[in-house]
């Protein structure tokens, strides 16, 4: 899901400015993709917490699972925060433009 968020962001950057996207083109909107990426990041965070708890209590056989889950959750959260910050920067830049 995070990969599709990245692809949507790249497509939005490279899209021609003169044409507006079709209202009913059958694809997902950027907002929908961002919302699903946030949901996925929350799921990864929950998985990471559960595996960390298993590791602390000694119920986890493979510590690599907890480490990988923690890294995936951190990278997903960082990507979402970066996309949000870039969106805010773009909005602020548009607001500073003169008509």
PDB file of N, CA and C in Angstrom:
ATOM      1  N   UNK A   1       0.821  -1.184   0.000  1.00  0.00           N
ATOM      2  CA  UNK A   1       0.000   0.000   0.000  1.00  0.00           C
ATOM      3  C   UNK A   1       0.867   1.249   0.000  1.00  0.00           C
ATOM      4  N   UNK A   2       1.955   1.212   0.735  1.00  0.00           N
ATOM      5  CA  UNK A   2       2.852   2.360   0.770  1.00  0.00           C
ATOM      6  C   UNK A   2       3.476   2.566  -0.608  1.00  0.00           C
ATOM      7  N   UNK A   3       3.729   1.469  -1.311  1.00  0.00           N
ATOM      8  CA  UNK A   3       4.284   1.575  -2.661  1.00  0.00           C
ATOM      9  C   UNK A   3       3.294   2.254  -3.592  1.00  0.00           C
ATOM     10  N   UNK A   4       2.006   1.937  -3.456  1.00  0.00           N
ATOM     11  CA  UNK A   4       1.014   2.586  -4.315  1.00  0.00           C
ATOM     12  C   UNK A   4       0.873   4.060  -3.965  1.00  0.00           C
ATOM     13  N   UNK A   5       1.064   4.411  -2.687  1.00  0.00           N
ATOM     14  CA  UNK A   5       1.062   5.820  -2.290  1.00  0.00           C
ATOM     15  C   UNK A   5       2.208   6.550  -2.966  1.00  0.00           C
ATOM     16  N   UNK A   6       3.373   5.929  -2.986  1.00  0.00           N
ATOM     17  CA  UNK A   6       4.535   6.527  -3.630  1.00  0.00           C
ATOM     18  C   UNK A   6       4.286   6.707  -5.125  1.00  0.00           C
ATOM     19  N   UNK A   7       3.706   5.690  -5.777  1.00  0.00           N
ATOM     20  CA  UNK A   7       3.419   5.774  -7.211  1.00  0.00           C
ATOM     21  C   UNK A   7       2.404   6.875  -7.502  1.00  0.00           C
ATOM     22  N   UNK A   8       1.381   7.010  -6.648  1.00  0.00           N
ATOM     23  CA  UNK A   8       0.389   8.069  -6.842  1.00  0.00           C
ATOM     24  C   UNK A   8       1.019   9.450  -6.677  1.00  0.00           C
ATOM     25  N   UNK A   9       1.926   9.582  -5.723  1.00  0.00           N
ATOM     26  CA  UNK A   9       2.596  10.865  -5.522  1.00  0.00           C
ATOM     27  C   UNK A   9       3.470  11.203  -6.725  1.00  0.00           C
ATOM     28  N   UNK A  10       4.182  10.222  -7.252  1.00  0.00           N
ATOM     29  CA  UNK A  10       5.015  10.463  -8.429  1.00  0.00           C
ATOM     30  C   UNK A  10       4.169  10.807  -9.640  1.00  0.00           C
ATOM     31  N   UNK A  11       3.040  10.126  -9.806  1.00  0.00           N
ATOM     32  CA  UNK A  11       2.147  10.405 -10.934  1.00  0.00           C
ATOM     33  C   UNK A  11       1.561  11.806 -10.820  1.00  0.00           C
ATOM     34  N   UNK A  12       1.232  12.231  -9.601  1.00  0.00           N
ATOM     35  CA  UNK A  12       0.680  13.570  -9.408  1.00  0.00           C
ATOM     36  C   UNK A  12       1.709  14.644  -9.722  1.00  0.00           C
ATOM     37  N   UNK A  13       2.962  14.374  -9.408  1.00  0.00           N
ATOM     38  CA  UNK A  13       4.023  15.339  -9.692  1.00  0.00           C
ATOM     39  C   UNK A  13       4.264  15.446 -11.186  1.00  0.00           C
ATOM     40  N   UNK A  14       4.229  14.327 -11.891  1.00  0.00           N
ATOM     41  CA  UNK A  14       4.555  14.304 -13.313  1.00  0.00           C
ATOM     42  C   UNK A  14       3.341  14.541 -14.211  1.00  0.00           C
ATOM     43  N   UNK A  15       2.139  14.623 -13.643  1.00  0.00           N
ATOM     44  CA  UNK A  15       0.937  14.812 -14.455  1.00  0.00           C
ATOM     45  C   UNK A  15       0.934  16.209 -15.076  1.00  0.00           C
ATOM     46  N   UNK A  16       0.411  16.339 -16.283  1.00  0.00           N
ATOM     47  CA  UNK A  16       0.310  17.665 -16.890  1.00  0.00           C
ATOM     48  C   UNK A  16      -0.622  18.547 -16.077  1.00  0.00           C
ATOM     49  N   UNK A  17      -0.264  19.795 -15.940  1.00  0.00           N
ATOM     50  CA  UNK A  17      -1.016  20.711 -15.099  1.00  0.00           C
ATOM     51  C   UNK A  17      -2.327  21.177 -15.756  1.00  0.00           C
ATOM     52  N   UNK A  18      -2.407  21.172 -17.075  1.00  0.00           N
ATOM     53  CA  UNK A  18      -3.567  21.728 -17.759  1.00  0.00           C
ATOM     54  C   UNK A  18      -4.780  20.811 -17.695  1.00  0.00           C
ATOM     55  N   UNK A  19      -4.576  19.528 -17.545  1.00  0.00           N
ATOM     56  CA  UNK A  19      -5.706  18.606 -17.553  1.00  0.00           C
ATOM     57  C   UNK A  19      -6.061  18.211 -16.135  1.00  0.00           C
ATOM     58  N   UNK A  20      -7.333  18.208 -15.855  1.00  0.00           N
ATOM     59  CA  UNK A  20      -7.823  17.782 -14.547  1.00  0.00           C
ATOM     60  C   UNK A  20      -8.156  16.301 -14.623  1.00  0.00           C
ATOM     61  N   UNK A  21      -7.964  15.555 -13.541  1.00  0.00           N
ATOM     62  CA  UNK A  21      -8.303  14.137 -13.567  1.00  0.00           C
ATOM     63  C   UNK A  21      -9.810  13.953 -13.678  1.00  0.00           C
ATOM     64  N   UNK A  22     -10.192  12.893 -14.334  1.00  0.00           N
ATOM     65  CA  UNK A  22     -11.616  12.592 -14.497  1.00  0.00           C
ATOM     66  C   UNK A  22     -12.217  12.273 -13.139  1.00  0.00           C
ATOM     67  N   UNK A  23     -13.448  12.693 -12.928  1.00  0.00           N
ATOM     68  CA  UNK A  23     -14.097  12.491 -11.636  1.00  0.00           C
ATOM     69  C   UNK A  23     -14.396  11.025 -11.377  1.00  0.00           C
ATOM     70  N   UNK A  24     -14.677  10.277 -12.418  1.00  0.00           N
ATOM     71  CA  UNK A  24     -15.051   8.883 -12.244  1.00  0.00           C
ATOM     72  C   UNK A  24     -14.189   8.015 -13.158  1.00  0.00           C
ATOM     73  N   UNK A  25     -12.887   8.013 -12.925  1.00  0.00           N
ATOM     74  CA  UNK A  25     -11.983   7.271 -13.795  1.00  0.00           C
ATOM     75  C   UNK A  25     -11.758   5.837 -13.342  1.00  0.00           C
ATOM     76  N   UNK A  26     -12.405   5.416 -12.264  1.00  0.00           N
ATOM     77  CA  UNK A  26     -12.291   4.045 -11.803  1.00  0.00           C
ATOM     78  C   UNK A  26     -11.090   3.797 -10.906  1.00  0.00           C
ATOM     79  N   UNK A  27     -10.171   4.751 -10.799  1.00  0.00           N
ATOM     80  CA  UNK A  27      -9.005   4.604  -9.941  1.00  0.00           C
ATOM     81  C   UNK A  27      -9.288   5.145  -8.552  1.00  0.00           C
ATOM     82  N   UNK A  28      -8.348   4.915  -7.648  1.00  0.00           N
ATOM     83  CA  UNK A  28      -8.501   5.455  -6.310  1.00  0.00           C
ATOM     84  C   UNK A  28      -7.949   6.860  -6.268  1.00  0.00           C
ATOM     85  N   UNK A  29      -8.528   7.682  -5.421  1.00  0.00           N
ATOM     86  CA  UNK A  29      -8.056   9.047  -5.296  1.00  0.00           C
ATOM     87  C   UNK A  29      -6.792   9.070  -4.436  1.00  0.00           C
ATOM     88  N   UNK A  30      -6.077  10.174  -4.514  1.00  0.00           N
ATOM     89  CA  UNK A  30      -4.873  10.311  -3.711  1.00  0.00           C
ATOM     90  C   UNK A  30      -5.223  10.298  -2.227  1.00  0.00           C
ATOM     91  N   UNK A  31      -6.329  10.960  -1.873  1.00  0.00           N
ATOM     92  CA  UNK A  31      -6.752  10.984  -0.468  1.00  0.00           C
ATOM     93  C   UNK A  31      -7.098   9.575   0.015  1.00  0.00           C
ATOM     94  N   UNK A  32      -7.755   8.796  -0.835  1.00  0.00           N
ATOM     95  CA  UNK A  32      -8.084   7.422  -0.469  1.00  0.00           C
ATOM     96  C   UNK A  32      -6.849   6.565  -0.294  1.00  0.00           C
ATOM     97  N   UNK A  33      -5.893   6.770  -1.183  1.00  0.00           N
ATOM     98  CA  UNK A  33      -4.645   6.024  -1.087  1.00  0.00           C
ATOM     99  C   UNK A  33      -3.884   6.411   0.174  1.00  0.00           C
ATOM    100  N   UNK A  34      -3.880   7.707   0.490  1.00  0.00           N
ATOM    101  CA  UNK A  34      -3.199   8.174   1.694  1.00  0.00           C
ATOM    102  C   UNK A  34      -3.878   7.613   2.941  1.00  0.00           C
ATOM    103  N   UNK A  35      -5.201   7.596   2.943  1.00  0.00           N
ATOM    104  CA  UNK A  35      -5.937   7.054   4.093  1.00  0.00           C
ATOM    105  C   UNK A  35      -5.655   5.568   4.277  1.00  0.00           C
ATOM    106  N   UNK A  36      -5.605   4.824   3.176  1.00  0.00           N
ATOM    107  CA  UNK A  36      -5.320   3.394   3.307  1.00  0.00           C
ATOM    108  C   UNK A  36      -3.866   3.158   3.730  1.00  0.00           C
ATOM    109  N   UNK A  37      -2.962   4.039   3.312  1.00  0.00           N
ATOM    110  CA  UNK A  37      -1.566   3.919   3.749  1.00  0.00           C
ATOM    111  C   UNK A  37      -1.454   4.174   5.253  1.00  0.00           C
ATOM    112  N   UNK A  38      -2.224   5.132   5.761  1.00  0.00           N
ATOM    113  CA  UNK A  38      -2.225   5.391   7.201  1.00  0.00           C
ATOM    114  C   UNK A  38      -2.780   4.186   7.953  1.00  0.00           C
ATOM    115  N   UNK A  39      -3.852   3.598   7.417  1.00  0.00           N
ATOM    116  CA  UNK A  39      -4.414   2.398   8.046  1.00  0.00           C
ATOM    117  C   UNK A  39      -3.404   1.258   8.059  1.00  0.00           C
ATOM    118  N   UNK A  40      -2.681   1.098   6.949  1.00  0.00           N
ATOM    119  CA  UNK A  40      -1.669   0.045   6.883  1.00  0.00           C
ATOM    120  C   UNK A  40      -0.535   0.316   7.872  1.00  0.00           C
ATOM    121  N   UNK A  41      -0.142   1.584   7.990  1.00  0.00           N
ATOM    122  CA  UNK A  41       0.918   1.935   8.937  1.00  0.00           C
ATOM    123  C   UNK A  41       0.477   1.646  10.365  1.00  0.00           C
ATOM    124  N   UNK A  42      -0.782   1.892  10.670  1.00  0.00           N
ATOM    125  CA  UNK A  42      -1.299   1.573  12.001  1.00  0.00           C
ATOM    126  C   UNK A  42      -1.282   0.063  12.240  1.00  0.00           C
ATOM    127  N   UNK A  43      -1.618  -0.700  11.213  1.00  0.00           N
ATOM    128  CA  UNK A  43      -1.562  -2.154  11.330  1.00  0.00           C
ATOM    129  C   UNK A  43      -0.135  -2.648  11.554  1.00  0.00           C
ATOM    130  N   UNK A  44       0.803  -2.063  10.816  1.00  0.00           N
ATOM    131  CA  UNK A  44       2.210  -2.434  11.001  1.00  0.00           C
ATOM    132  C   UNK A  44       2.698  -2.063  12.393  1.00  0.00           C
ATOM    133  N   UNK A  45       2.236  -0.926  12.896  1.00  0.00           N
ATOM    134  CA  UNK A  45       2.622  -0.508  14.249  1.00  0.00           C
ATOM    135  C   UNK A  45       2.069  -1.476  15.287  1.00  0.00           C
ATOM    136  N   UNK A  46       0.828  -1.914  15.091  1.00  0.00           N
ATOM    137  CA  UNK A  46       0.232  -2.882  16.010  1.00  0.00           C
ATOM    138  C   UNK A  46       0.967  -4.221  15.991  1.00  0.00           C
ATOM    139  N   UNK A  47       1.324  -4.666  14.792  1.00  0.00           N
ATOM    140  CA  UNK A  47       2.089  -5.909  14.663  1.00  0.00           C
ATOM    141  C   UNK A  47       3.440  -5.776  15.342  1.00  0.00           C
ATOM    142  N   UNK A  48       4.078  -4.631  15.147  1.00  0.00           N
ATOM    143  CA  UNK A  48       5.380  -4.383  15.764  1.00  0.00           C
ATOM    144  C   UNK A  48       5.282  -4.420  17.285  1.00  0.00           C
ATOM    145  N   UNK A  49       4.245  -3.792  17.826  1.00  0.00           N
ATOM    146  CA  UNK A  49       4.065  -3.785  19.282  1.00  0.00           C
ATOM    147  C   UNK A  49       3.807  -5.186  19.819  1.00  0.00           C
ATOM    148  N   UNK A  50       2.984  -5.958  19.108  1.00  0.00           N
ATOM    149  CA  UNK A  50       2.680  -7.315  19.547  1.00  0.00           C
ATOM    150  C   UNK A  50       3.929  -8.191  19.535  1.00  0.00           C
ATOM    151  N   UNK A  51       4.727  -8.081  18.476  1.00  0.00           N
ATOM    152  CA  UNK A  51       5.957  -8.875  18.411  1.00  0.00           C
ATOM    153  C   UNK A  51       6.979  -8.421  19.450  1.00  0.00           C
ATOM    154  N   UNK A  52       7.031  -7.112  19.712  1.00  0.00           N
ATOM    155  CA  UNK A  52       7.946  -6.616  20.750  1.00  0.00           C
ATOM    156  C   UNK A  52       7.533  -7.141  22.120  1.00  0.00           C
ATOM    157  N   UNK A  53       6.239  -7.197  22.378  1.00  0.00           N
ATOM    158  CA  UNK A  53       5.755  -7.738  23.644  1.00  0.00           C
ATOM    159  C   UNK A  53       6.096  -9.217  23.766  1.00  0.00           C
ATOM    160  N   UNK A  54       5.940  -9.963  22.673  1.00  0.00           N
ATOM    161  CA  UNK A  54       6.317 -11.379  22.687  1.00  0.00           C
ATOM    162  C   UNK A  54       7.810 -11.542  22.926  1.00  0.00           C
ATOM    163  N   UNK A  55       8.608 -10.647  22.350  1.00  0.00           N
ATOM    164  CA  UNK A  55      10.059 -10.731  22.536  1.00  0.00           C
ATOM    165  C   UNK A  55      10.436 -10.458  23.990  1.00  0.00           C
ATOM    166  N   UNK A  56       9.777  -9.491  24.605  1.00  0.00           N
ATOM    167  CA  UNK A  56      10.088  -9.139  25.992  1.00  0.00           C
ATOM    168  C   UNK A  56       9.671 -10.247  26.951  1.00  0.00           C
ATOM    169  N   UNK A  57       8.534 -10.864  26.653  1.00  0.00           N
ATOM    170  CA  UNK A  57       8.054 -11.933  27.553  1.00  0.00           C
ATOM    171  C   UNK A  57       8.719 -13.273  27.276  1.00  0.00           C
ATOM    172  N   UNK A  58       9.504 -13.377  26.206  1.00  0.00           N
ATOM    173  CA  UNK A  58      10.208 -14.614  25.902  1.00  0.00           C
ATOM    174  C   UNK A  58       9.401 -15.588  25.076  1.00  0.00           C
ATOM    175  N   UNK A  59       8.283 -15.156  24.522  1.00  0.00           N
ATOM    176  CA  UNK A  59       7.431 -16.042  23.729  1.00  0.00           C
ATOM    177  C   UNK A  59       7.739 -15.995  22.242  1.00  0.00           C
ATOM    178  N   UNK A  60       8.744 -15.264  21.841  1.00  0.00           N
ATOM    179  CA  UNK A  60       9.084 -15.120  20.427  1.00  0.00           C
ATOM    180  C   UNK A  60      10.331 -15.940  20.128  1.00  0.00           C
ATOM    181  N   UNK A  61      10.225 -16.835  19.148  1.00  0.00           N
ATOM    182  CA  UNK A  61      11.351 -17.692  18.800  1.00  0.00           C
ATOM    183  C   UNK A  61      12.367 -16.970  17.920  1.00  0.00           C
ATOM    184  N   UNK A  62      11.898 -16.100  17.036  1.00  0.00           N
ATOM    185  CA  UNK A  62      12.776 -15.440  16.079  1.00  0.00           C
ATOM    186  C   UNK A  62      12.707 -13.936  16.277  1.00  0.00           C
ATOM    187  N   UNK A  63      13.755 -13.370  16.879  1.00  0.00           N
ATOM    188  CA  UNK A  63      13.799 -11.936  17.173  1.00  0.00           C
ATOM    189  C   UNK A  63      13.832 -11.107  15.896  1.00  0.00           C
ATOM    190  N   UNK A  64      14.243 -11.706  14.785  1.00  0.00           N
ATOM    191  CA  UNK A  64      14.299 -10.981  13.518  1.00  0.00           C
ATOM    192  C   UNK A  64      12.918 -10.515  13.073  1.00  0.00           C
ATOM    193  N   UNK A  65      11.890 -11.297  13.388  1.00  0.00           N
ATOM    194  CA  UNK A  65      10.522 -10.900  13.028  1.00  0.00           C
ATOM    195  C   UNK A  65      10.153  -9.580  13.694  1.00  0.00           C
ATOM    196  N   UNK A  66      10.487  -9.448  14.960  1.00  0.00           N
ATOM    197  CA  UNK A  66      10.178  -8.211  15.690  1.00  0.00           C
ATOM    198  C   UNK A  66      10.990  -7.043  15.141  1.00  0.00           C
ATOM    199  N   UNK A  67      12.242  -7.286  14.821  1.00  0.00           N
ATOM    200  CA  UNK A  67      13.099  -6.226  14.290  1.00  0.00           C
ATOM    201  C   UNK A  67      12.606  -5.760  12.925  1.00  0.00           C
ATOM    202  N   UNK A  68      12.252  -6.694  12.066  1.00  0.00           N
ATOM    203  CA  UNK A  68      11.766  -6.352  10.729  1.00  0.00           C
ATOM    204  C   UNK A  68      10.434  -5.622  10.817  1.00  0.00           C
ATOM    205  N   UNK A  69       9.539  -6.088  11.681  1.00  0.00           N
ATOM    206  CA  UNK A  69       8.243  -5.425  11.841  1.00  0.00           C
ATOM    207  C   UNK A  69       8.417  -4.006  12.355  1.00  0.00           C
ATOM    208  N   UNK A  70       9.337  -3.817  13.275  1.00  0.00           N
ATOM    209  CA  UNK A  70       9.602  -2.481  13.806  1.00  0.00           C
ATOM    210  C   UNK A  70      10.164  -1.560  12.730  1.00  0.00           C
ATOM    211  N   UNK A  71      11.074  -2.067  11.919  1.00  0.00           N
ATOM    212  CA  UNK A  71      11.658  -1.261  10.849  1.00  0.00           C
ATOM    213  C   UNK A  71      10.614  -0.907   9.792  1.00  0.00           C
ATOM    214  N   UNK A  72       9.756  -1.865   9.433  1.00  0.00           N
ATOM    215  CA  UNK A  72       8.708  -1.592   8.444  1.00  0.00           C
ATOM    216  C   UNK A  72       7.744  -0.524   8.950  1.00  0.00           C
ATOM    217  N   UNK A  73       7.371  -0.607  10.222  1.00  0.00           N
ATOM    218  CA  UNK A  73       6.462   0.383  10.792  1.00  0.00           C
ATOM    219  C   UNK A  73       7.108   1.769  10.811  1.00  0.00           C
ATOM    220  N   UNK A  74       8.381   1.828  11.155  1.00  0.00           N
ATOM    221  CA  UNK A  74       9.079   3.118  11.205  1.00  0.00           C
ATOM    222  C   UNK A  74       9.211   3.738   9.822  1.00  0.00           C
ATOM    223  N   UNK A  75       9.555   2.937   8.824  1.00  0.00           N
ATOM    224  CA  UNK A  75       9.708   3.453   7.462  1.00  0.00           C
ATOM    225  C   UNK A  75       8.364   3.913   6.904  1.00  0.00           C
ATOM    226  N   UNK A  76       7.311   3.161   7.164  1.00  0.00           N
ATOM    227  CA  UNK A  76       5.977   3.543   6.691  1.00  0.00           C
ATOM    228  C   UNK A  76       5.541   4.861   7.311  1.00  0.00           C
ATOM    229  N   UNK A  77       5.763   5.002   8.600  1.00  0.00           N
ATOM    230  CA  UNK A  77       5.387   6.241   9.278  1.00  0.00           C
ATOM    231  C   UNK A  77       6.200   7.418   8.757  1.00  0.00           C
ATOM    232  N   UNK A  78       7.470   7.202   8.516  1.00  0.00           N
ATOM    233  CA  UNK A  78       8.327   8.264   7.986  1.00  0.00           C
ATOM    234  C   UNK A  78       7.884   8.685   6.590  1.00  0.00           C
ATOM    235  N   UNK A  79       7.509   7.725   5.755  1.00  0.00           N
ATOM    236  CA  UNK A  79       7.031   8.049   4.409  1.00  0.00           C
ATOM    237  C   UNK A  79       5.738   8.854   4.461  1.00  0.00           C
ATOM    238  N   UNK A  80       4.816   8.452   5.307  1.00  0.00           N
ATOM    239  CA  UNK A  80       3.550   9.166   5.416  1.00  0.00           C
ATOM    240  C   UNK A  80       3.779  10.579   5.935  1.00  0.00           C
ATOM    241  N   UNK A  81       4.647  10.730   6.920  1.00  0.00           N
ATOM    242  CA  UNK A  81       4.946  12.068   7.441  1.00  0.00           C
ATOM    243  C   UNK A  81       5.599  12.941   6.379  1.00  0.00           C
ATOM    244  N   UNK A  82       6.466  12.365   5.570  1.00  0.00           N
ATOM    245  CA  UNK A  82       7.123  13.123   4.502  1.00  0.00           C
ATOM    246  C   UNK A  82       6.121  13.567   3.444  1.00  0.00           C
ATOM    247  N   UNK A  83       5.222  12.680   3.058  1.00  0.00           N
ATOM    248  CA  UNK A  83       4.193  13.036   2.078  1.00  0.00           C
ATOM    249  C   UNK A  83       3.298  14.136   2.642  1.00  0.00           C
ATOM    250  N   UNK A  84       2.931  14.019   3.905  1.00  0.00           N
ATOM    251  CA  UNK A  84       2.107  15.054   4.542  1.00  0.00           C
ATOM    252  C   UNK A  84       2.833  16.388   4.550  1.00  0.00           C
ATOM    253  N   UNK A  85       4.105  16.393   4.929  1.00  0.00           N
ATOM    254  CA  UNK A  85       4.872  17.633   4.979  1.00  0.00           C
ATOM    255  C   UNK A  85       5.010  18.260   3.598  1.00  0.00           C
ATOM    256  N   UNK A  86       5.238  17.440   2.588  1.00  0.00           N
ATOM    257  CA  UNK A  86       5.337  17.967   1.218  1.00  0.00           C
ATOM    258  C   UNK A  86       4.002  18.534   0.755  1.00  0.00           C
ATOM    259  N   UNK A  87       2.916  17.899   1.141  1.00  0.00           N
ATOM    260  CA  UNK A  87       1.589  18.417   0.804  1.00  0.00           C
ATOM    261  C   UNK A  87       1.329  19.765   1.453  1.00  0.00           C
ATOM    262  N   UNK A  88       1.710  19.894   2.699  1.00  0.00           N
ATOM    263  CA  UNK A  88       1.544  21.165   3.402  1.00  0.00           C
ATOM    264  C   UNK A  88       2.423  22.237   2.773  1.00  0.00           C
ATOM    265  N   UNK A  89       3.654  21.877   2.425  1.00  0.00           N
ATOM    266  CA  UNK A  89       4.546  22.835   1.755  1.00  0.00           C
ATOM    267  C   UNK A  89       3.965  23.288   0.423  1.00  0.00           C
ATOM    268  N   UNK A  90       3.400  22.350  -0.332  1.00  0.00           N
ATOM    269  CA  UNK A  90       2.798  22.698  -1.628  1.00  0.00           C
ATOM    270  C   UNK A  90       1.599  23.610  -1.429  1.00  0.00           C
ATOM    271  N   UNK A  91       0.772  23.321  -0.437  1.00  0.00           N
ATOM    272  CA  UNK A  91      -0.381  24.175  -0.155  1.00  0.00           C
ATOM    273  C   UNK A  91       0.068  25.582   0.222  1.00  0.00           C
ATOM    274  N   UNK A  92       1.062  25.678   1.093  1.00  0.00           N
ATOM    275  CA  UNK A  92       1.559  26.993   1.498  1.00  0.00           C
ATOM    276  C   UNK A  92       2.141  27.762   0.319  1.00  0.00           C
ATOM    277  N   UNK A  93       2.820  27.060  -0.564  1.00  0.00           N
ATOM    278  CA  UNK A  93       3.383  27.706  -1.752  1.00  0.00           C
ATOM    279  C   UNK A  93       2.271  28.228  -2.670  1.00  0.00           C
ATOM    280  N   UNK A  94       1.215  27.449  -2.828  1.00  0.00           N
ATOM    281  CA  UNK A  94       0.080  27.885  -3.650  1.00  0.00           C
ATOM    282  C   UNK A  94      -0.580  29.110  -3.010  1.00  0.00           C
ATOM    283  N   UNK A  95      -0.700  29.128  -1.700  1.00  0.00           N
ATOM    284  CA  UNK A  95      -1.321  30.263  -1.036  1.00  0.00           C
ATOM    285  C   UNK A  95      -0.483  31.534  -1.163  1.00  0.00           C
ATOM    286  N   UNK A  96       0.819  31.404  -1.328  1.00  0.00           N
ATOM    287  CA  UNK A  96       1.694  32.588  -1.484  1.00  0.00           C
ATOM    288  C   UNK A  96       1.686  33.131  -2.906  1.00  0.00           C
ATOM    289  N   UNK A  97       1.154  32.378  -3.859  1.00  0.00           N
ATOM    290  CA  UNK A  97       1.138  32.843  -5.247  1.00  0.00           C
ATOM    291  C   UNK A  97       0.191  34.023  -5.403  1.00  0.00           C
ATOM    292  N   UNK A  98       0.573  34.903  -6.304  1.00  0.00           N
ATOM    293  CA  UNK A  98      -0.292  36.044  -6.605  1.00  0.00           C
ATOM    294  C   UNK A  98      -1.146  35.697  -7.798  1.00  0.00           C
ATOM    295  N   UNK A  99      -2.383  36.177  -7.769  1.00  0.00           N
ATOM    296  CA  UNK A  99      -3.304  35.873  -8.865  1.00  0.00           C
ATOM    297  C   UNK A  99      -3.028  36.671 -10.105  1.00  0.00           C
TER     298      UNK A  99
END
